[in-house]
Short mmCIF file of C-alpha atoms in Angstrom, two decimals:
data_model
loop_
_atom_site.label_atom_id
_atom_site.label_comp_id
_atom_site.label_asym_id
_atom_site.label_seq_id
_atom_site.Cartn_x
_atom_site.Cartn_y
_atom_site.Cartn_z
CA UNK A 24 -12.94 -35.77 -20.94
CA UNK A 25 -11.52 -37.70 -17.90
CA UNK A 26 -11.87 -36.22 -14.32
CA UNK A 27 -7.96 -35.41 -14.48
CA UNK A 28 -8.04 -33.33 -17.44
CA UNK A 29 -11.64 -32.17 -16.56
CA UNK A 30 -9.68 -30.78 -13.00
CA UNK A 31 -6.51 -29.10 -15.06
CA UNK A 32 -9.40 -27.67 -17.66
CA UNK A 33 -11.44 -25.81 -14.11
CA UNK A 34 -7.71 -24.75 -12.95
CA UNK A 35 -6.58 -22.87 -15.71
CA UNK A 36 -9.34 -21.33 -17.61
CA UNK A 37 -10.57 -20.13 -13.02
CA UNK A 38 -6.50 -19.01 -13.47
CA UNK A 39 -6.29 -17.15 -16.95
CA UNK A 40 -10.53 -15.72 -15.92
CA UNK A 41 -8.82 -14.18 -11.94
CA UNK A 42 -6.16 -12.95 -14.01
CA UNK A 43 -8.34 -10.78 -16.82
CA UNK A 44 -10.45 -9.87 -13.95
CA UNK A 45 -7.15 -8.76 -11.69
CA UNK A 46 -6.18 -6.60 -14.74
CA UNK A 47 -8.74 -5.24 -15.06
CA UNK A 48 -10.18 -4.37 -12.28
CA UNK A 49 -8.13 -1.59 -11.34
CA UNK A 50 -7.80 0.27 -14.39
CA UNK A 51 -10.41 2.18 -13.55
CA UNK A 52 -9.70 3.83 -9.74
CA UNK A 53 -5.85 4.65 -11.56
CA UNK A 54 -6.72 6.13 -14.70
CA UNK A 55 -4.54 9.59 -13.96
CA UNK A 56 -1.60 7.33 -14.44
CA UNK A 57 -2.27 6.98 -17.83
CA UNK A 58 -4.50 10.00 -18.49
CA UNK A 59 -3.82 12.93 -16.46
CA UNK A 60 -3.80 15.86 -18.55
CA UNK A 61 -7.35 14.73 -20.48
CA UNK A 62 -8.62 13.39 -17.38
CA UNK A 63 -8.12 17.37 -16.02
CA UNK A 64 -9.36 18.63 -18.36
CA UNK A 65 -12.84 16.17 -18.52
CA UNK A 66 -13.60 16.51 -14.95
CA UNK A 67 -12.19 20.08 -14.75
CA UNK A 68 -10.86 18.98 -11.57
CA UNK A 69 -7.45 20.05 -10.35
CA UNK A 70 -4.50 17.86 -10.06
CA UNK A 71 -4.62 18.21 -6.47
CA UNK A 72 -8.06 17.27 -6.73
CA UNK A 73 -7.02 14.31 -8.97
CA UNK A 74 -4.64 13.96 -6.04
CA UNK A 75 -7.86 13.57 -3.46
CA UNK A 76 -9.84 11.34 -5.20
CA UNK A 77 -6.81 8.89 -5.34
CA UNK A 78 -6.29 9.33 -1.54
CA UNK A 79 -9.61 8.76 -1.07
CA UNK A 80 -9.80 6.01 -2.82
CA UNK A 81 -6.40 4.59 -0.68
CA UNK A 82 -8.02 5.23 2.74
CA UNK A 83 -11.08 3.27 1.68
CA UNK A 84 -8.54 0.76 0.32
CA UNK A 85 -6.98 0.38 3.97
CA UNK A 86 -10.24 0.18 5.54
CA UNK A 87 -11.72 -2.58 3.21
CA UNK A 88 -8.17 -4.74 3.17
CA UNK A 89 -8.79 -7.15 6.39
CA UNK A 90 -12.82 -7.20 6.36
CA UNK A 91 -12.96 -8.20 2.67
CA UNK A 92 -10.53 -10.74 4.19
CA UNK A 93 -12.97 -12.49 5.89
CA UNK A 94 -15.39 -12.20 3.38
CA UNK A 95 -13.44 -14.20 0.66
CA UNK A 96 -13.31 -16.53 3.99
CA UNK A 97 -17.55 -16.83 4.07
CA UNK A 98 -18.44 -16.75 0.75
CA UNK A 99 -18.17 -17.81 -2.69
CA UNK A 100 -14.95 -16.60 -4.79
CA UNK A 101 -16.32 -17.21 -7.86
CA UNK A 102 -19.56 -14.90 -6.55
CA UNK A 103 -17.34 -11.90 -5.44
CA UNK A 104 -15.67 -11.68 -7.96
CA UNK A 105 -18.79 -11.58 -10.24
CA UNK A 106 -20.36 -8.49 -7.99
CA UNK A 107 -16.96 -7.01 -8.03
CA UNK A 108 -16.66 -6.76 -12.17
CA UNK A 109 -20.81 -5.74 -12.40
CA UNK A 110 -20.08 -3.67 -9.42
CA UNK A 111 -16.96 -1.56 -10.85
CA UNK A 112 -18.74 -1.71 -14.38
CA UNK A 113 -21.80 -0.23 -12.83
CA UNK A 114 -19.76 2.66 -10.77
CA UNK A 115 -17.19 3.38 -14.12
CA UNK A 116 -20.85 3.79 -16.06
CA UNK A 117 -21.49 6.55 -13.64
CA UNK A 118 -17.81 8.29 -13.91
CA UNK A 119 -18.69 8.18 -18.32
CA UNK A 120 -21.06 11.21 -17.58
CA UNK A 121 -18.13 13.18 -15.74
CA UNK A 122 -20.22 14.07 -13.09
CA UNK A 123 -18.87 16.53 -10.60
CA UNK A 124 -16.00 16.50 -7.90
CA UNK A 125 -18.38 15.41 -4.82
CA UNK A 126 -19.78 12.54 -6.78
CA UNK A 127 -16.55 11.79 -8.38
CA UNK A 128 -14.76 10.96 -5.28
CA UNK A 129 -18.23 9.28 -4.04
CA UNK A 130 -17.30 6.89 -7.34
CA UNK A 131 -13.86 6.30 -5.99
CA UNK A 132 -14.60 5.22 -2.90
CA UNK A 133 -17.39 2.83 -4.62
CA UNK A 134 -14.20 1.39 -6.41
CA UNK A 135 -12.39 0.45 -3.04
CA UNK A 136 -15.34 -0.74 -2.00
CA UNK A 137 -15.41 -3.22 -5.21
CA UNK A 138 -12.21 -3.58 -5.65
CA UNK A 139 -10.34 -4.34 -2.70
CA UNK A 140 -13.69 -5.44 -0.26
CA UNK A 141 -14.88 -7.66 -2.13
CA UNK A 142 -12.59 -8.20 -5.24
CA UNK A 143 -8.88 -8.24 -3.96
CA UNK A 144 -9.58 -11.60 -1.43
CA UNK A 145 -11.72 -13.41 -3.27
CA UNK A 146 -9.36 -12.96 -6.08
CA UNK A 147 -6.26 -14.72 -3.78
CA UNK A 148 -8.07 -17.01 -2.41
CA UNK A 149 -9.18 -18.66 -5.51
CA UNK A 150 -5.99 -19.04 -7.00
CA UNK A 151 -4.68 -20.28 -2.88
CA UNK A 152 -7.40 -23.24 -3.84
CA UNK A 153 -6.20 -24.16 -7.08
CA UNK A 154 -3.12 -26.31 -5.93
CA UNK A 155 -1.17 -27.13 -2.49
CA UNK A 156 1.79 -25.87 -1.10
CA UNK A 157 4.09 -27.22 -4.24
CA UNK A 158 2.25 -25.28 -6.73
CA UNK A 159 1.90 -22.00 -5.13
CA UNK A 160 4.97 -20.15 -6.56
CA UNK A 161 3.42 -21.36 -10.42
CA UNK A 162 -0.16 -20.19 -9.64
CA UNK A 163 0.62 -16.85 -8.60
CA UNK A 164 3.05 -15.76 -10.44
CA UNK A 165 1.21 -17.21 -13.43
CA UNK A 166 -1.87 -14.02 -11.99
CA UNK A 167 0.32 -11.50 -11.45
CA UNK A 168 1.61 -12.50 -15.01
CA UNK A 169 -1.59 -13.14 -16.36
CA UNK A 170 -2.05 -9.57 -14.84
CA UNK A 171 0.24 -7.87 -16.18
CA UNK A 172 -0.11 -9.56 -20.10
CA UNK A 173 -3.95 -8.45 -19.54
CA UNK A 174 -3.09 -4.64 -18.18
CA UNK A 175 -0.26 -4.22 -21.11
CA UNK A 176 -3.13 -5.21 -23.55
CA UNK A 177 -5.32 -3.32 -22.33
CA UNK A 178 -3.98 -0.16 -21.93
CA UNK A 179 -2.57 -0.14 -25.60
CA UNK A 180 -6.49 -0.56 -26.88
CA UNK A 181 -7.48 2.37 -24.37
CA UNK A 182 -5.02 4.72 -26.49
CA UNK A 183 -6.43 3.10 -29.54
CA UNK A 184 -10.04 4.21 -28.07
CA UNK A 185 -8.92 7.21 -27.05
CA UNK A 186 -7.61 8.38 -30.39
CA UNK A 187 -11.22 7.55 -31.92
CA UNK A 188 -12.79 10.75 -30.40
CA UNK A 189 -12.71 14.18 -31.73
CA UNK A 190 -10.24 15.43 -28.67
CA UNK A 191 -9.36 14.97 -24.97
CA UNK A 192 -12.93 15.11 -23.49
CA UNK A 193 -14.54 12.93 -25.69
CA UNK A 194 -11.55 9.87 -25.57
CA UNK A 195 -11.56 10.19 -21.93
CA UNK A 196 -15.17 9.19 -22.16
CA UNK A 197 -14.37 6.49 -24.57
CA UNK A 198 -11.73 5.24 -22.68
CA UNK A 199 -14.41 4.82 -19.96
CA UNK A 200 -16.59 3.07 -21.26
CA UNK A 201 -14.21 1.34 -22.51
CA UNK A 202 -13.40 -0.57 -19.34
CA UNK A 203 -16.44 -0.51 -18.18
CA UNK A 204 -17.52 -2.56 -21.05
CA UNK A 205 -14.58 -5.05 -20.90
CA UNK A 206 -15.32 -5.46 -17.06
CA UNK A 207 -18.94 -6.07 -17.55
CA UNK A 208 -17.78 -9.14 -19.99
CA UNK A 209 -14.93 -10.64 -17.90
CA UNK A 210 -17.71 -10.52 -14.89
CA UNK A 211 -20.20 -12.44 -17.66
CA UNK A 212 -17.11 -15.30 -17.92
CA UNK A 213 -16.49 -15.56 -14.32
CA UNK A 214 -20.24 -16.32 -14.29
CA UNK A 215 -20.30 -18.71 -17.08
CA UNK A 216 -16.91 -20.90 -16.33
CA UNK A 217 -15.25 -20.48 -12.89
CA UNK A 218 -16.42 -23.25 -10.53
CA UNK A 219 -18.29 -22.10 -7.78
CA UNK A 220 -16.29 -23.03 -4.65
CA UNK A 221 -17.89 -23.42 -1.20
CA UNK A 222 -17.25 -21.70 1.83
CA UNK A 223 -16.84 -22.77 5.52
CA UNK A 224 -20.19 -24.25 6.24
CA UNK A 225 -21.79 -22.24 9.01
CA UNK A 226 -22.64 -23.50 12.85
CA UNK A 227 -24.91 -21.94 15.02
CA UNK A 228 -21.04 -20.47 16.64
CA UNK A 229 -21.08 -18.55 13.11
CA UNK A 230 -24.47 -17.37 12.93
CA UNK A 231 -22.65 -14.30 11.79
CA UNK A 232 -20.46 -15.01 8.59
CA UNK A 233 -18.01 -11.55 9.75
CA UNK A 234 -16.93 -12.77 13.32
CA UNK A 235 -14.36 -11.96 14.99
CA UNK A 236 -12.90 -15.45 15.79
CA UNK A 237 -11.19 -15.72 12.08
CA UNK A 238 -9.31 -12.59 12.33
CA UNK A 239 -7.84 -13.52 16.40
CA UNK A 240 -6.52 -16.88 15.09
CA UNK A 241 -4.59 -15.33 11.70
CA UNK A 242 -3.97 -12.37 14.58
CA UNK A 243 -1.59 -15.32 16.63
CA UNK A 244 0.07 -16.54 13.84
CA UNK A 245 3.05 -13.95 13.46
CA UNK A 246 4.59 -15.85 10.76
CA UNK A 247 1.31 -13.99 8.64
CA UNK A 248 2.14 -11.06 10.01
CA UNK A 249 5.96 -11.21 8.43
CA UNK A 250 4.99 -12.40 5.28
CA UNK A 251 3.19 -8.83 5.46
CA UNK A 252 6.33 -7.32 6.57
CA UNK A 253 7.98 -8.75 2.93
CA UNK A 254 5.13 -7.44 1.71
CA UNK A 255 5.70 -3.84 2.76
CA UNK A 256 9.00 -4.25 2.24
CA UNK A 257 9.30 -4.65 -1.54
CA UNK A 258 5.42 -2.54 -1.80
CA UNK A 259 7.51 0.64 -1.10
CA UNK A 260 10.34 -0.11 -2.23
CA UNK A 261 8.46 -0.12 -5.25
CA UNK A 262 6.24 3.68 -4.67
CA UNK A 263 10.13 4.67 -4.86
CA UNK A 264 11.31 3.03 -7.84
CA UNK A 265 7.85 5.53 -9.53
CA UNK A 266 10.75 8.46 -9.89
CA UNK A 267 13.11 6.60 -11.67
CA UNK A 268 11.26 7.51 -15.23
CA UNK A 269 12.37 10.91 -13.94
CA UNK A 270 15.78 10.36 -12.72
CA UNK A 271 16.47 9.27 -16.55
CA UNK A 272 15.50 11.68 -18.31
CA UNK A 273 16.20 14.34 -15.76
CA UNK A 274 19.64 13.07 -14.91
CA UNK A 275 20.62 11.21 -18.21
CA UNK A 276 19.28 13.38 -21.08
CA UNK A 277 16.62 10.65 -22.21
CA UNK A 278 14.28 12.58 -24.32
CA UNK A 279 10.46 12.01 -23.20
CA UNK A 280 9.64 9.64 -25.69
CA UNK A 281 12.13 6.64 -24.94
CA UNK A 282 11.07 7.80 -21.01
CA UNK A 283 7.80 7.03 -21.73
CA UNK A 284 8.09 3.50 -23.66
CA UNK A 285 10.68 2.54 -20.89
CA UNK A 286 7.53 3.16 -18.07
CA UNK A 287 5.38 1.39 -20.49
CA UNK A 288 8.00 -1.43 -19.43
CA UNK A 289 8.40 -0.87 -16.07
CA UNK A 290 4.86 -0.82 -15.08
CA UNK A 291 3.18 -4.42 -17.66
CA UNK A 292 6.76 -5.87 -19.72
CA UNK A 293 8.65 -6.15 -16.55
CA UNK A 294 5.88 -7.11 -14.04
CA UNK A 295 4.51 -9.41 -16.15
CA UNK A 296 7.78 -11.10 -16.80
CA UNK A 297 9.20 -10.78 -13.03
CA UNK A 298 6.40 -12.80 -12.23
CA UNK A 299 6.73 -15.77 -14.59
CA UNK A 300 9.81 -16.16 -13.94
CA UNK A 301 9.29 -16.43 -9.80
CA UNK A 302 6.03 -18.60 -10.34
CA UNK A 303 8.63 -21.58 -12.20
CA UNK A 304 12.12 -20.89 -10.33
CA UNK A 305 10.60 -20.31 -7.10
CA UNK A 306 8.78 -23.49 -6.95
CA UNK A 307 12.15 -25.52 -8.15
CA UNK A 308 13.67 -24.05 -5.46
CA UNK A 309 11.15 -25.72 -2.82
CA UNK A 310 10.55 -22.19 -0.51
CA UNK A 311 8.65 -19.40 -1.85
CA UNK A 312 10.39 -16.97 1.18
CA UNK A 313 13.89 -18.46 0.02
CA UNK A 314 13.46 -16.96 -3.38
CA UNK A 315 11.93 -13.81 -2.11
CA UNK A 316 15.14 -14.00 0.06
CA UNK A 317 17.17 -13.94 -3.33
CA UNK A 318 15.10 -11.55 -4.85
CA UNK A 319 15.84 -8.94 -2.38
CA UNK A 320 19.21 -9.37 -2.09
CA UNK A 321 19.36 -8.28 -5.68
CA UNK A 322 17.43 -5.52 -5.53
CA UNK A 323 19.63 -4.33 -2.59
CA UNK A 324 22.34 -4.49 -4.85
CA UNK A 325 21.09 -3.21 -8.27
CA UNK A 326 19.55 -0.02 -5.86
CA UNK A 327 23.13 0.99 -5.11
CA UNK A 328 24.16 0.09 -7.98
CA UNK A 329 21.39 3.52 -9.08
CA UNK A 330 23.52 5.58 -6.53
CA UNK A 331 26.60 4.34 -7.61
CA UNK A 332 26.23 4.80 -11.58
CA UNK A 333 27.19 8.73 -12.44
CA UNK A 334 24.51 10.71 -13.76
CA UNK A 335 25.27 11.67 -17.60
CA UNK A 336 24.23 10.87 -21.31
CA UNK A 337 28.04 8.08 -21.26
CA UNK A 338 25.93 5.80 -18.55
CA UNK A 339 22.73 5.83 -20.69
CA UNK A 340 23.45 1.85 -21.63
CA UNK A 341 24.72 1.59 -17.60
CA UNK A 342 21.90 3.07 -15.77
CA UNK A 343 18.98 1.48 -18.76
CA UNK A 344 20.54 -2.58 -17.89
CA UNK A 345 20.35 -1.45 -14.24
CA UNK A 346 17.13 -0.30 -14.82
CA UNK A 347 16.03 -3.56 -15.99
CA UNK A 348 17.31 -6.36 -13.88
CA UNK A 349 16.40 -3.64 -10.29
CA UNK A 350 12.33 -4.09 -11.94
CA UNK A 351 13.25 -7.98 -12.51
CA UNK A 352 14.10 -8.69 -8.50
CA UNK A 353 11.53 -6.00 -8.35
CA UNK A 354 8.11 -7.60 -9.53
CA UNK A 355 8.61 -11.38 -9.00
CA UNK A 356 8.57 -10.92 -4.99
CA UNK A 357 5.56 -8.64 -6.03
CA UNK A 358 4.00 -11.88 -7.32
CA UNK A 359 5.03 -13.87 -4.52
CA UNK A 360 3.56 -11.72 -1.50
CA UNK A 361 0.13 -14.16 -1.20
CA UNK A 362 1.29 -17.78 -2.28
CA UNK A 363 3.77 -17.67 1.15
CA UNK A 364 0.40 -18.32 2.79
CA UNK A 365 0.37 -22.15 2.47
CA UNK A 366 4.02 -22.14 3.18
CA UNK A 367 3.82 -20.59 6.55
CA UNK A 368 0.56 -23.05 7.10
CA UNK A 369 -2.27 -21.16 7.52
CA UNK A 370 -4.86 -23.68 7.06
CA UNK A 371 -7.50 -23.10 4.13
CA UNK A 372 -10.11 -22.30 5.33
CA UNK A 373 -8.29 -18.52 6.18
CA UNK A 374 -7.06 -17.84 3.33
CA UNK A 375 -8.84 -15.47 2.48
CA UNK A 376 -8.31 -13.79 6.01
CA UNK A 377 -4.07 -14.46 5.83
CA UNK A 378 -4.57 -12.42 2.39
CA UNK A 379 -6.45 -9.64 3.63
CA UNK A 380 -4.04 -9.51 6.26
CA UNK A 381 -1.38 -9.96 4.50
CA UNK A 382 -3.15 -7.34 2.06
CA UNK A 383 -3.51 -4.40 5.65
CA UNK A 384 0.25 -4.83 5.96
CA UNK A 385 1.89 -4.82 2.80
CA UNK A 386 -0.09 -1.11 1.18
CA UNK A 387 -0.41 0.40 3.97
CA UNK A 388 2.16 2.50 2.80
CA UNK A 389 -0.62 4.08 0.09
CA UNK A 390 -1.35 6.27 2.87
CA UNK A 391 2.00 8.17 2.77
CA UNK A 392 4.51 7.17 0.85
CA UNK A 393 3.91 8.95 -2.05
CA UNK A 394 3.55 12.46 -0.40
CA UNK A 395 6.86 12.07 1.08
CA UNK A 396 9.30 10.36 -1.30
CA UNK A 397 7.67 12.96 -3.22
CA UNK A 398 8.35 15.64 -1.10
CA UNK A 399 12.02 14.08 -0.97
CA UNK A 400 12.44 14.57 -4.69
CA UNK A 401 10.48 18.10 -4.50
CA UNK A 402 13.41 19.64 -1.52
CA UNK A 403 15.85 19.31 -3.87
CA UNK A 404 14.30 20.87 -7.04
CA UNK A 405 16.07 24.44 -8.18
CA UNK A 406 18.87 23.58 -5.96
CA UNK A 407 23.49 22.71 -6.72
CA UNK A 408 22.41 19.02 -6.00
CA UNK A 409 18.74 18.75 -7.95
CA UNK A 410 19.22 15.14 -8.03
CA UNK A 411 20.38 14.30 -4.66
CA UNK A 412 16.25 13.31 -3.43
CA UNK A 413 16.18 10.87 -6.38
CA UNK A 414 19.34 9.28 -4.65
CA UNK A 415 17.90 9.22 -1.47
CA UNK A 416 15.56 7.35 -2.67
CA UNK A 417 17.27 4.57 -3.98
CA UNK A 418 19.36 4.70 -0.72
CA UNK A 419 16.10 3.78 0.66
CA UNK A 420 15.20 0.98 -1.87
CA UNK A 421 18.93 -0.24 -0.95
CA UNK A 422 17.65 -0.65 3.07
CA UNK A 423 14.26 -1.77 2.35
CA UNK A 424 15.57 -5.27 1.02
CA UNK A 425 18.28 -5.65 3.25
CA UNK A 426 15.38 -5.17 5.87
CA UNK A 427 13.17 -7.35 3.60
CA UNK A 428 15.75 -10.05 3.68
CA UNK A 429 16.53 -10.22 7.54
CA UNK A 430 12.44 -10.79 7.65
CA UNK A 431 12.51 -13.71 4.76
CA UNK A 432 15.27 -15.16 7.59
CA UNK A 433 13.61 -14.30 10.99
CA UNK A 434 10.05 -16.33 8.61
CA UNK A 435 12.13 -19.32 7.23
CA UNK A 436 14.21 -19.61 10.79
CA UNK A 437 9.65 -19.57 12.51
CA UNK A 438 8.26 -21.66 10.19
CA UNK A 439 10.69 -24.26 10.42
CA UNK A 440 10.24 -24.48 14.27
CA UNK A 441 6.13 -24.36 13.89
CA UNK A 442 7.17 -27.21 10.91
CA UNK A 443 8.80 -29.81 13.40
CA UNK A 444 6.28 -28.63 16.31
CA UNK A 445 3.02 -29.70 13.49
CA UNK A 446 5.41 -33.04 13.16
CA UNK A 447 6.10 -33.37 16.28
CA UNK A 448 2.46 -33.56 17.26
CA UNK A 449 1.73 -35.67 14.14
CA UNK A 450 3.91 -38.48 15.84
CA UNK A 451 2.44 -38.43 19.24
CA UNK A 452 -1.51 -38.38 17.94
#
C-alpha cells in the first residue's frame, strides 16, 4: 500500500471510529429523552428527580468543557477516547444495577467527566488534525453526519433490545446494558485502528500539563470567543426548537404517532443530512463562517414563517415543509461549530483548548434555557392563547439567528484583518 493510500486509510478509519464513539457516548446520560416513563419505573425516580440528574450532568459538563480542552492539547486523543468509551461503559454497568438516587447522581457526574472532560475536546482535536483549513468543513460535516447516522442505527437497536424484555424494568436494563457493551466495542476499535497522535512535547516550563499558559493564549483571541457566540446562538435556537413536536400536536392536530416519527427525523435524520450538506458545501464556499452566515439567514426566515403560518389542520403540509427547511439550516450550522478553529488561525497545538472555550460558550444555555423555555410554554397553558408560548419560542429563534448572522459578519472582518496582519508580518520577515 502506497504512503498516500495508507494515510487516506488512517484518516477515514479515524473519522469513522470517532463518529461511532461520538454517536454512542451520550446515549446513556440522555436515556430520559427516549425512555422517560420506563426510566421512571426502573429507577423509582420522579420526573423532577430525572430533571435533577440532567442538571447534575449539565453543571459538571459546564465545569469540564474548558479543562477538557487543555487536557486534549496535552495528551493523546486516541488514549483519551479509549478511556472515555471504557469509562462511560463502566459507569453504564453500574447504572444497569439500578442503584438508588444518590448513586444515580454520582453516575451522571461520572458521565459528564467521561463524555466531556476526557472525550469532547479529544474528539474535536482528532478530527481537526486530519486535514488542513481547506478540509475542515468536510471533516466536521462528515463527523456530525456520522454521529447522526450512528445515533439513528443504535437508537433503533435499543428499541429492539428493550422490546425483548418481559417488562419495562427489564427493557430498561437491556437498553443500558446494550449501550454499555457497544461503548466497550467502540473503545476496542479505537485502540486497534486509531493512530496515536503525539501531544506537544513537554518542556521544563510545561512540567504541569494543565497549565494556564494555553488558556491565556487562547483567551486573548477574540475570534475564538466569537466562534463560541456562533455556537451559542445556534444551540439556543436548537433548545427552543425542541418544542416544535408538541406545537405540531397541539396546534395542528397531528397524531402522536406521526409526531413521534417527526421527532426522530428532527433529532437524527436532519442532523445527519444537514451535517453532510454543510460538510460538502462549506468547503466549496471557501469559508465555513460565510456558510454559517447563510444558514443563519435561512434560520431567521423559517423561524419567522413558524410565527406567520396559521395553526390548524389545513396548514399541515406547509408547517411540515417549514419544519424540514428550518431543521436543515439549524443542523448544518451545528455540524460546523469546531470547523472554524483553523479558519480563525488557531495553532494546531491549541486546537483542543480552543474547542474547550467554544464548547464552554456554546453549551452554557444547557444550565438554564431548558427551564426558561419550558416556563415560556407552560405560562399560557389553559389560557385563551395556549399557543402563545410557542410563538415566543419561534420569535426567540429568529432573533438568535439575526444575532448569529451579525456575529459571523464581525468575525469575518476581524479574521480578514488578522490574515492581512499575518501576511504583512511574513513579508517583513
